[in-house]
PDB file of N, CA, C and O in Angstrom:
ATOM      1  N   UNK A   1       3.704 -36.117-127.993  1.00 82.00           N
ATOM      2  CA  UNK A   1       2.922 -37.340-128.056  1.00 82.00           C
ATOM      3  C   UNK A   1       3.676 -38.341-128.936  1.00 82.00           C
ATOM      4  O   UNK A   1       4.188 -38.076-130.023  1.00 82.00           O
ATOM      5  N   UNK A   2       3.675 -39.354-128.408  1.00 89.00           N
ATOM      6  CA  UNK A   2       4.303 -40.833-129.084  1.00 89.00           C
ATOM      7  C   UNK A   2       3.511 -41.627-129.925  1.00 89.00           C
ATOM      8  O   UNK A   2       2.287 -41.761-129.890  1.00 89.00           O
ATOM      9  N   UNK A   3       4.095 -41.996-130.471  1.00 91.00           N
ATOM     10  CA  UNK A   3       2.768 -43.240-131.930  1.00 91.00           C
ATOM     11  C   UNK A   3       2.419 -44.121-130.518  1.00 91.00           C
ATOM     12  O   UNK A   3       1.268 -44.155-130.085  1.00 91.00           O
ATOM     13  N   UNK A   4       3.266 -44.655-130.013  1.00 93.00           N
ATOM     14  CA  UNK A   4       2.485 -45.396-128.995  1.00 93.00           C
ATOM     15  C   UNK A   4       1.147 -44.799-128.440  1.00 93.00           C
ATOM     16  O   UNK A   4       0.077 -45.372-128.642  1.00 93.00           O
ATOM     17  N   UNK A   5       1.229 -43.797-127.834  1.00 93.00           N
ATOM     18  CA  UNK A   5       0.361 -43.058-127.181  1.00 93.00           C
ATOM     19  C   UNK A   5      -1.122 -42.862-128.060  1.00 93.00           C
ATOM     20  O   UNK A   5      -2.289 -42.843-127.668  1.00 93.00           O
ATOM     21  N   UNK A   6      -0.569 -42.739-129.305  1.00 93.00           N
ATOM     22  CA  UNK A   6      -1.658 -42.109-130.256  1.00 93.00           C
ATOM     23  C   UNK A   6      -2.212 -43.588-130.856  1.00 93.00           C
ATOM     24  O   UNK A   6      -3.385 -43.575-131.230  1.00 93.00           O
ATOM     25  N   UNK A   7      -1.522 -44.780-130.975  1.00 94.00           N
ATOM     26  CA  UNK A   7      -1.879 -46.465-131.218  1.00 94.00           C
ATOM     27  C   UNK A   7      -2.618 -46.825-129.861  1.00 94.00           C
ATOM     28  O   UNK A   7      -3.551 -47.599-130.079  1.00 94.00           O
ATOM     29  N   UNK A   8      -2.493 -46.537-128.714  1.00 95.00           N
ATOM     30  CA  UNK A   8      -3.599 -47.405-127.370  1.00 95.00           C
ATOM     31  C   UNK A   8      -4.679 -46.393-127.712  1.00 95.00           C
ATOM     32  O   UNK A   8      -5.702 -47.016-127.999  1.00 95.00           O
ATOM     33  N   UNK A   9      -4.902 -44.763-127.816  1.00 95.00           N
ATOM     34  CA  UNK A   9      -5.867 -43.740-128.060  1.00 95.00           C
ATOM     35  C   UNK A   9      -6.918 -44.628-128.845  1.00 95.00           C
ATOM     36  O   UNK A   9      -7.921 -45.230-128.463  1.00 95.00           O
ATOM     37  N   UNK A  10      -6.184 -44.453-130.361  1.00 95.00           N
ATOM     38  CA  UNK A  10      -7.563 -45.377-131.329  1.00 95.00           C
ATOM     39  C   UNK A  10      -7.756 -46.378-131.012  1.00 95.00           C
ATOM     40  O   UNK A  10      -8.613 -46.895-131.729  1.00 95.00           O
ATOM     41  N   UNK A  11      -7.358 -47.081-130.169  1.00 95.00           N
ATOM     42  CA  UNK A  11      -7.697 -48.585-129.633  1.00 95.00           C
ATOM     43  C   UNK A  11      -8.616 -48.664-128.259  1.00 95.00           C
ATOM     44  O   UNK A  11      -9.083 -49.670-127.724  1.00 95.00           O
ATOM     45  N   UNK A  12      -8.715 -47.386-127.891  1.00 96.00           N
ATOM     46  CA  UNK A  12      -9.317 -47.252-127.053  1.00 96.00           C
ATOM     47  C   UNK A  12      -8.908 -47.809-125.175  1.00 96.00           C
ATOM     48  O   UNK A  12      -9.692 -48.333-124.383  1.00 96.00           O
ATOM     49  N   UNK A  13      -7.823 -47.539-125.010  1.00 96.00           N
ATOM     50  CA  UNK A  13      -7.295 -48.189-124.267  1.00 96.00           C
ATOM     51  C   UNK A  13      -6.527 -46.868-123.629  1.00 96.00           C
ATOM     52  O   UNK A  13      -6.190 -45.905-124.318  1.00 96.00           O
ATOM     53  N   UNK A  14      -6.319 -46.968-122.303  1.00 96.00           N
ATOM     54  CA  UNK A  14      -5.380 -45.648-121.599  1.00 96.00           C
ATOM     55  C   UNK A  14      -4.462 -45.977-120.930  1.00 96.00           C
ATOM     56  O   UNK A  14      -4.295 -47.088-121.433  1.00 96.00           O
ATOM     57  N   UNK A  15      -3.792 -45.913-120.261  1.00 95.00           N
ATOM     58  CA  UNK A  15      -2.476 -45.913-119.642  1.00 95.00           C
ATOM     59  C   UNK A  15      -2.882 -46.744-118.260  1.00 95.00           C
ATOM     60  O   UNK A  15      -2.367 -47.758-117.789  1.00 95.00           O
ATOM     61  N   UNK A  16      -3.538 -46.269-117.981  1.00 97.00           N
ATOM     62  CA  UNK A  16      -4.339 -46.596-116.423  1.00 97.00           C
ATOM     63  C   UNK A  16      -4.921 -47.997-116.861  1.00 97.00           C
ATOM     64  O   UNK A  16      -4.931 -48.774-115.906  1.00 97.00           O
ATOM     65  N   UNK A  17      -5.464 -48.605-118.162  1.00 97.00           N
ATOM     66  CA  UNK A  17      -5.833 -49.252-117.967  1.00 97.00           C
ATOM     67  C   UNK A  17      -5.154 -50.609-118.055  1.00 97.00           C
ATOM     68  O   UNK A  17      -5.377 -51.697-117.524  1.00 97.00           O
ATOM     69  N   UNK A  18      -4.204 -50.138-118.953  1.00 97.00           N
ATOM     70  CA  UNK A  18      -3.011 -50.799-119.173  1.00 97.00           C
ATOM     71  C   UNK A  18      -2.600 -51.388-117.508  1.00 97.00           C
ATOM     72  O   UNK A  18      -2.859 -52.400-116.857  1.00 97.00           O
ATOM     73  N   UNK A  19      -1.990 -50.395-117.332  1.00 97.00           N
ATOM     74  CA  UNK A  19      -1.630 -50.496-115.976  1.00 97.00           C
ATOM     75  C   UNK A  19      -1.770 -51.456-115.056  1.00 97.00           C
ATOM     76  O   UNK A  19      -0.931 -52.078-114.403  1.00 97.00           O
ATOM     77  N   UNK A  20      -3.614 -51.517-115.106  1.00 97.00           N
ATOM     78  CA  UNK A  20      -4.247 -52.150-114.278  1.00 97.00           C
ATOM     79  C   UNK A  20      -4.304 -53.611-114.923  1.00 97.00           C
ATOM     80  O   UNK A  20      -4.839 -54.373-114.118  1.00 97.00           O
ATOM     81  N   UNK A  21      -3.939 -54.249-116.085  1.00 97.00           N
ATOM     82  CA  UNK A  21      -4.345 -55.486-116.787  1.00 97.00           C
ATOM     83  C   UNK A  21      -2.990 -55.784-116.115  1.00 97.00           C
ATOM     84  O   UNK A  21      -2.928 -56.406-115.055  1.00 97.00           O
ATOM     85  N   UNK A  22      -2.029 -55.371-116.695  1.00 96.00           N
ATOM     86  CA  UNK A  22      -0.271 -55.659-116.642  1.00 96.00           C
ATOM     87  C   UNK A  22       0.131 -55.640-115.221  1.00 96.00           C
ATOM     88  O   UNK A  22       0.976 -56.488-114.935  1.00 96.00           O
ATOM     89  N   UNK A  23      -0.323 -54.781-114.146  1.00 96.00           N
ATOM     90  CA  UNK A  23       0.659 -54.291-113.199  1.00 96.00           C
ATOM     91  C   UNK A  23       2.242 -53.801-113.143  1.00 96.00           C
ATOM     92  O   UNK A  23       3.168 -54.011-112.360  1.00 96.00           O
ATOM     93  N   UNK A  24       2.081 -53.015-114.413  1.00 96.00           N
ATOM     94  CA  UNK A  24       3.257 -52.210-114.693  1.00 96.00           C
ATOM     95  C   UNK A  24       3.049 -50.707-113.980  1.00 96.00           C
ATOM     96  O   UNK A  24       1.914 -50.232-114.006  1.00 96.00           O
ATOM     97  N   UNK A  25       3.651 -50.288-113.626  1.00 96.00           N
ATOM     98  CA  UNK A  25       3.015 -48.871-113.061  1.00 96.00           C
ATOM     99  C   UNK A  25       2.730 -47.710-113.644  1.00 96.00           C
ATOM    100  O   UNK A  25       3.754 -47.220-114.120  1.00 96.00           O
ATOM    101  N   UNK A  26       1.643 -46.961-113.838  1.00 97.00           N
ATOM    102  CA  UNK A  26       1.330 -46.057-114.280  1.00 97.00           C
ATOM    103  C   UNK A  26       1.753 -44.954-114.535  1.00 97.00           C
ATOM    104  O   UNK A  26       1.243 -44.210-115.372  1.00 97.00           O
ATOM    105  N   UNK A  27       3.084 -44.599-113.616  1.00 96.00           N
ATOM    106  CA  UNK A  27       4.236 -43.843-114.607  1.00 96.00           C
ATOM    107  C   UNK A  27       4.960 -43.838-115.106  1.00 96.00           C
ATOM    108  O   UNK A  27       5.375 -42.996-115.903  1.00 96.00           O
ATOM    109  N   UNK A  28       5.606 -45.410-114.589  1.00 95.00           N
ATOM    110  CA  UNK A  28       6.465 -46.053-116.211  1.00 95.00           C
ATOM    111  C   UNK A  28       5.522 -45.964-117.785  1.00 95.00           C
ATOM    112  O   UNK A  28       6.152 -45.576-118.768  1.00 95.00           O
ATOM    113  N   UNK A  29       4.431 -46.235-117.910  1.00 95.00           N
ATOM    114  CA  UNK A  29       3.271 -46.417-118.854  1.00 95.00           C
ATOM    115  C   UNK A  29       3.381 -44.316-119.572  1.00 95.00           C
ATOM    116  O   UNK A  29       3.213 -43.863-120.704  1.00 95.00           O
ATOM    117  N   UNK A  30       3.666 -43.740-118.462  1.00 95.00           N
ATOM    118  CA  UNK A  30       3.275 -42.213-118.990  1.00 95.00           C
ATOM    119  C   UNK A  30       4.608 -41.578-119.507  1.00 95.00           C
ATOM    120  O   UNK A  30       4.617 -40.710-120.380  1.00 95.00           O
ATOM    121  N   UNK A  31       5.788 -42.095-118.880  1.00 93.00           N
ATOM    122  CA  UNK A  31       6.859 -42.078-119.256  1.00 93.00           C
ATOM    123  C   UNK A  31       6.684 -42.251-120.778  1.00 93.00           C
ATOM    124  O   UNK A  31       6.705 -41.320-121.583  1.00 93.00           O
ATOM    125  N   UNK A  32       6.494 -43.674-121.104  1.00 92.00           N
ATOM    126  CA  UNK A  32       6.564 -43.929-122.186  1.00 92.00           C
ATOM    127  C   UNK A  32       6.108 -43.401-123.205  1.00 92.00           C
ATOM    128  O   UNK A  32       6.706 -43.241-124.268  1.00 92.00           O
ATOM    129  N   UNK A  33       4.334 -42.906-122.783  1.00 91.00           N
ATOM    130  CA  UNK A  33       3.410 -42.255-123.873  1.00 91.00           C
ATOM    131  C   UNK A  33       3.943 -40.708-124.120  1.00 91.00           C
ATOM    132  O   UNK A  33       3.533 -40.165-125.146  1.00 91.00           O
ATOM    133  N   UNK A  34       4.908 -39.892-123.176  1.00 88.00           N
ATOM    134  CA  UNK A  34       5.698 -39.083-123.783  1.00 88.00           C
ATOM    135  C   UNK A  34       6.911 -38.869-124.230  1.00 88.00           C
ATOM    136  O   UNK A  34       7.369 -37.727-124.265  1.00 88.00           O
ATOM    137  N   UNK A  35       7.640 -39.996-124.658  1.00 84.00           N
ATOM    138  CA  UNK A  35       8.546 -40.122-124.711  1.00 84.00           C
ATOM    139  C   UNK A  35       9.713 -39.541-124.043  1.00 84.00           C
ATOM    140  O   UNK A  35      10.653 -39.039-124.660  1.00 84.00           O
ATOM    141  N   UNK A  36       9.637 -39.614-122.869  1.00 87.00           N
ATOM    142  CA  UNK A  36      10.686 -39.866-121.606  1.00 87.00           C
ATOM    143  C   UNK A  36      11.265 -40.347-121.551  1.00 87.00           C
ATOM    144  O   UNK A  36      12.372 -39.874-121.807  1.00 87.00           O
ATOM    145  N   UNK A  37      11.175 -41.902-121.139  1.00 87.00           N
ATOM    146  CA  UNK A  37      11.931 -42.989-121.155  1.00 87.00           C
ATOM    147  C   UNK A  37      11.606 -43.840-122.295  1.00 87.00           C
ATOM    148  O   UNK A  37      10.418 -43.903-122.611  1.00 87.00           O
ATOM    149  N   UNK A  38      12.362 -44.424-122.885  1.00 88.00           N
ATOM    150  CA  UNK A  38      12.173 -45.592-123.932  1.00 88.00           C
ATOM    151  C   UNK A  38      12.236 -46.893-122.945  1.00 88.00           C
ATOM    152  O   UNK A  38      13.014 -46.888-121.990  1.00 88.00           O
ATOM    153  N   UNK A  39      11.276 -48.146-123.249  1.00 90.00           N
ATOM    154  CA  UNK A  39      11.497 -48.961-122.560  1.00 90.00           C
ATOM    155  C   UNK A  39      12.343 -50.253-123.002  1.00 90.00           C
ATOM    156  O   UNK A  39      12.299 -50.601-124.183  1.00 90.00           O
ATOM    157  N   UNK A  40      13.159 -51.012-122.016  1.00 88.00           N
ATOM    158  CA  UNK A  40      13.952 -51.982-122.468  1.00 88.00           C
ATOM    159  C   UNK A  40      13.404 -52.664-123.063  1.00 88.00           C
ATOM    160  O   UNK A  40      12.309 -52.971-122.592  1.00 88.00           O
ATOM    161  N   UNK A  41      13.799 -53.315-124.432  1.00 85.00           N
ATOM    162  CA  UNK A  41      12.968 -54.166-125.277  1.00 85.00           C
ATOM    163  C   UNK A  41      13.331 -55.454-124.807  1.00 85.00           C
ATOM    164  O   UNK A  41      12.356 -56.194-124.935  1.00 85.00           O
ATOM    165  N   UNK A  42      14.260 -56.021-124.342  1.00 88.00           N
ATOM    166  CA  UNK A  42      14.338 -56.888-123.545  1.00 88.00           C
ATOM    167  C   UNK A  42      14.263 -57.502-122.175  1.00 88.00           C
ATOM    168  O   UNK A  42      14.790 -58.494-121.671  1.00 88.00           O
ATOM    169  N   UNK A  43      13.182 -56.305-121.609  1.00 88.00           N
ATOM    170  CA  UNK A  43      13.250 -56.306-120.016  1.00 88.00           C
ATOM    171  C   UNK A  43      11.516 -56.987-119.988  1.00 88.00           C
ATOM    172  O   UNK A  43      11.130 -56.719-121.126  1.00 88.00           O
ATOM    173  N   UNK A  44      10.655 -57.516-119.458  1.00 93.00           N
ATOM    174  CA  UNK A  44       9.685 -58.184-118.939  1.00 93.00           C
ATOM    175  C   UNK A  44       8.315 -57.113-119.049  1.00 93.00           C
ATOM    176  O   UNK A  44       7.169 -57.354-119.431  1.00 93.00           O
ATOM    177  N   UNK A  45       8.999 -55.719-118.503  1.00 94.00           N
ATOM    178  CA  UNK A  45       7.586 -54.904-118.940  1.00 94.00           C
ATOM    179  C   UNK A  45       7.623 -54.081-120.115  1.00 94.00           C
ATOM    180  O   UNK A  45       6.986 -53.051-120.337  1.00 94.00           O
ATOM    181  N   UNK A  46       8.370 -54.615-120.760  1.00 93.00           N
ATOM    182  CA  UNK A  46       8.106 -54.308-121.968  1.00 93.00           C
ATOM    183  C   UNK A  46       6.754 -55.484-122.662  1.00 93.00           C
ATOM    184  O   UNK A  46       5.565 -55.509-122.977  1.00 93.00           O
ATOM    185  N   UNK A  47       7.737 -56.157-122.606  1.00 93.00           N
ATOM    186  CA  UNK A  47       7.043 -57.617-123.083  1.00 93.00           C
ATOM    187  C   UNK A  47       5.824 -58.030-122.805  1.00 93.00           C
ATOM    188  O   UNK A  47       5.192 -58.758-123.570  1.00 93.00           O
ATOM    189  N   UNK A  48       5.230 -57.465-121.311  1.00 95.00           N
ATOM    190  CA  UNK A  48       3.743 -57.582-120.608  1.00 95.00           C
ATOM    191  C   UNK A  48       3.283 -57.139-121.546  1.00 95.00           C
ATOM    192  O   UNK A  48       2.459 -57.679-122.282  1.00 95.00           O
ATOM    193  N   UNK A  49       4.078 -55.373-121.716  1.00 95.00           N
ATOM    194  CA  UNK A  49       2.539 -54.314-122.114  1.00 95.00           C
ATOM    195  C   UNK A  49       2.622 -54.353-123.839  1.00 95.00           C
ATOM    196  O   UNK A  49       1.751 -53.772-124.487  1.00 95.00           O
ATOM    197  N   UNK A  50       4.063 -55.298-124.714  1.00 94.00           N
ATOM    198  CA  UNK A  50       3.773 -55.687-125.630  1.00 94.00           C
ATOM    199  C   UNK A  50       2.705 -56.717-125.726  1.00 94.00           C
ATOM    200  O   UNK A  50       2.083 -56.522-126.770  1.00 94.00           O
ATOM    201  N   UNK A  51       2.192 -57.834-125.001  1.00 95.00           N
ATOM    202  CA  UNK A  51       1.632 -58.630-125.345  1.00 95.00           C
ATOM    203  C   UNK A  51       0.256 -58.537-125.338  1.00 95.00           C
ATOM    204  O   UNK A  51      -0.544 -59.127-126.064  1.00 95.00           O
ATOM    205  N   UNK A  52      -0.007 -57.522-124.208  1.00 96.00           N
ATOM    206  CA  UNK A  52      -1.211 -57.187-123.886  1.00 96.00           C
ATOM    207  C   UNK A  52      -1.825 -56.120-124.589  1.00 96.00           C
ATOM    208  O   UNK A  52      -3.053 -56.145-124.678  1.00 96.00           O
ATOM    209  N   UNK A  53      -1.175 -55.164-125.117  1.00 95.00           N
ATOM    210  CA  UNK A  53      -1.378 -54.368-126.633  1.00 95.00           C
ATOM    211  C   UNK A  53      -1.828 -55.219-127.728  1.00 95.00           C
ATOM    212  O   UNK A  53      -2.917 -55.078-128.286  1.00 95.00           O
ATOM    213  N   UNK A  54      -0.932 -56.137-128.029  1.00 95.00           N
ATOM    214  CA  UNK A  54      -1.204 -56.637-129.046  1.00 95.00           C
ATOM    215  C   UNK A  54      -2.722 -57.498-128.670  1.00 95.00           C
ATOM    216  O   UNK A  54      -3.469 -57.078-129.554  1.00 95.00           O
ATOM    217  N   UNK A  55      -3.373 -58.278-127.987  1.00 95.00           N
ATOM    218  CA  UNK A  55      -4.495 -58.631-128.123  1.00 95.00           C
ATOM    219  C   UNK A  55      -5.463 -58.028-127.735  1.00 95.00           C
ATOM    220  O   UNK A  55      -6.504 -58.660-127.556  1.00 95.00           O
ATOM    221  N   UNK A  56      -5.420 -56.770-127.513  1.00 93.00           N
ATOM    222  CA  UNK A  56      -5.872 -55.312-127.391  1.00 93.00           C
ATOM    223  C   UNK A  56      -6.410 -54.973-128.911  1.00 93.00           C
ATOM    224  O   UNK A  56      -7.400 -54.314-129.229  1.00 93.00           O
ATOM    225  N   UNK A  57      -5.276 -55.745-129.891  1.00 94.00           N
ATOM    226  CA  UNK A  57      -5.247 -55.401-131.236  1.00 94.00           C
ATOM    227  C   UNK A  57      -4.571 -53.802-131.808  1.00 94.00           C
ATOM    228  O   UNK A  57      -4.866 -53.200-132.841  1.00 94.00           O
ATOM    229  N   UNK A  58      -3.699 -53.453-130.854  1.00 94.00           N
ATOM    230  CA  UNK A  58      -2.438 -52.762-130.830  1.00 94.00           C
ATOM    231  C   UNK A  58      -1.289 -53.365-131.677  1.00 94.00           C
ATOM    232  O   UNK A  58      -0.605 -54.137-131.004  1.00 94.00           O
ATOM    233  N   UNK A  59      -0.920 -53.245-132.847  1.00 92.00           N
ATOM    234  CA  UNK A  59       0.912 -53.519-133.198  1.00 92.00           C
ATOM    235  C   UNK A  59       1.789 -52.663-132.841  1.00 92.00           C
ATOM    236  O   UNK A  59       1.843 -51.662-133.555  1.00 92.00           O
ATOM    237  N   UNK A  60       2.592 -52.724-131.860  1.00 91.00           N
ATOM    238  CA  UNK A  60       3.540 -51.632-131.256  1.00 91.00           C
ATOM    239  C   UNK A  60       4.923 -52.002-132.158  1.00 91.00           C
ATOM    240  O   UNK A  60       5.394 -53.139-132.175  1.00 91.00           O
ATOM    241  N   UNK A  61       5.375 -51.108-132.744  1.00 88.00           N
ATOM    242  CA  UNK A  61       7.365 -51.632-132.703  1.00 88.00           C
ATOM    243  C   UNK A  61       8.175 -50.192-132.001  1.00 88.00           C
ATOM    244  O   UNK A  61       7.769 -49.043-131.824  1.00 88.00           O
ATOM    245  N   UNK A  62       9.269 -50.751-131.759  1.00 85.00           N
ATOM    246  CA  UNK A  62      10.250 -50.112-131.302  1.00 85.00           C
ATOM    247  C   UNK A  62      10.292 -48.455-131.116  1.00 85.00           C
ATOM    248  O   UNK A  62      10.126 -47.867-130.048  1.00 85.00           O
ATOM    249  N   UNK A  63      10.545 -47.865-132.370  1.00 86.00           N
ATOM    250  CA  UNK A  63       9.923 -46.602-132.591  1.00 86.00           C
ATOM    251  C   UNK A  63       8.748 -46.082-132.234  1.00 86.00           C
ATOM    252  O   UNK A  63       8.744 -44.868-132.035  1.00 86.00           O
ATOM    253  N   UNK A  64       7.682 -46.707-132.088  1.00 90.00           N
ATOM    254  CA  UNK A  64       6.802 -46.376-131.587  1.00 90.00           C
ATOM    255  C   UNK A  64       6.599 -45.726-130.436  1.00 90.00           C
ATOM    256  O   UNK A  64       5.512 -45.193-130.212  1.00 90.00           O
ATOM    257  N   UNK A  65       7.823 -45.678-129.378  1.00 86.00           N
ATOM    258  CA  UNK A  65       8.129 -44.993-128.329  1.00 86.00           C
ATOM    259  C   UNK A  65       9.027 -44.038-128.303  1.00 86.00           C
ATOM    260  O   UNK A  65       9.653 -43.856-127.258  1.00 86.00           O
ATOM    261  N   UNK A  66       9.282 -43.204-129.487  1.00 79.00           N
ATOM    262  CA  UNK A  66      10.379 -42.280-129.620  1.00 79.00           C
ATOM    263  C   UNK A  66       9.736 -41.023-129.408  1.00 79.00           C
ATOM    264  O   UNK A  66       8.559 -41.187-129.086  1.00 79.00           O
ATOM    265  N   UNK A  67      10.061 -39.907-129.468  1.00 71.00           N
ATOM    266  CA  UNK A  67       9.468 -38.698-128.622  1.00 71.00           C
ATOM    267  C   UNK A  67       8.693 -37.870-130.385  1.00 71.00           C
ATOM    268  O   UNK A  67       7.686 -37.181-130.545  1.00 71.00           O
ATOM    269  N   UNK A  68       9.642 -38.326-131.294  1.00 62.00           N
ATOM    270  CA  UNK A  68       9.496 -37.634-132.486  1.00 62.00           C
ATOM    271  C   UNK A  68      10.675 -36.872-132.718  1.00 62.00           C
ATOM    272  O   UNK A  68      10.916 -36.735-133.917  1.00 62.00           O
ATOM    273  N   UNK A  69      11.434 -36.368-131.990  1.00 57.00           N
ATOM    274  CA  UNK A  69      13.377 -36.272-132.271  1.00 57.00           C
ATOM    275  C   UNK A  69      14.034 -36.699-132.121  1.00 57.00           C
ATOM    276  O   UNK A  69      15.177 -36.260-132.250  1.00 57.00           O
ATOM    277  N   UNK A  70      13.725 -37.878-131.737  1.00 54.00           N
ATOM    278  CA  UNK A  70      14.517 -38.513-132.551  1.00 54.00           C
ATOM    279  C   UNK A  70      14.193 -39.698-133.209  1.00 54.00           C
ATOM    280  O   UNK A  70      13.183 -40.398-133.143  1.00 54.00           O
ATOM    281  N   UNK A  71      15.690 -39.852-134.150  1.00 52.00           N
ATOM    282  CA  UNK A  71      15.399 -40.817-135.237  1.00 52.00           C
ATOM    283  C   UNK A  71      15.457 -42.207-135.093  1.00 52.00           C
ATOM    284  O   UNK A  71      16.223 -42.668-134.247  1.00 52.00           O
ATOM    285  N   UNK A  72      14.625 -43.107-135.927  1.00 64.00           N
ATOM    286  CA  UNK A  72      14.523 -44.550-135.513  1.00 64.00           C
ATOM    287  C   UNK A  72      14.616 -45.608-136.435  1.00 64.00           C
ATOM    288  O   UNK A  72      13.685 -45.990-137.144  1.00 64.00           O
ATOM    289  N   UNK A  73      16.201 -46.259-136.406  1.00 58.00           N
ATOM    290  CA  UNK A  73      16.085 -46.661-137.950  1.00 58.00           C
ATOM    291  C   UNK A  73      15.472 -48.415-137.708  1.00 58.00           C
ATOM    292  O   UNK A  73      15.329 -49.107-138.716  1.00 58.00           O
ATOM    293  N   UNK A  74      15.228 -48.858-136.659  1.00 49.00           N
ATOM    294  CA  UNK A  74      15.048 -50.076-136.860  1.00 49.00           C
ATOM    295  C   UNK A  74      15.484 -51.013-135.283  1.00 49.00           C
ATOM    296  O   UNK A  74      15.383 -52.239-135.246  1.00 49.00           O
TER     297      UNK A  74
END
């Protein structure tokens, strides 16, 4: 499990629903919440499902999508 994953949880928010606000797809979104894939921080769905987190009242950073082995200096 990813801080991401465990930051939309207490926010009350799921992957699916994400999904459905953004139209990012729902296994890019699951990818992420297990740290699978890290997503491009400069690519567009990042940036959706950053923006839409955040007035969700989500603060996501970078690390926040790391699996937990690895390390994340910034």
């Amino acid at each position: 499990m990813t801080k991401f994953e465990r930051k939309i949880k207490r926010a009350g928010l799921s992957i699916y629903s994400i999904a459905k606000a953004t139209g990012v797809p729902v296994m890019t979104l699951w990818y992420w919440t297990k740290g699978r894939h890290l997503p491009n921080r400069w690519g567009n769905t990042y940036n959706v499902v950053l923006a839409y987190c955040r007035t969700a009242g989500v603060d996501l950073e970078p690390c926040d999508f790391a699996s937990g082995k690895e390390v994340c200096n910034g």
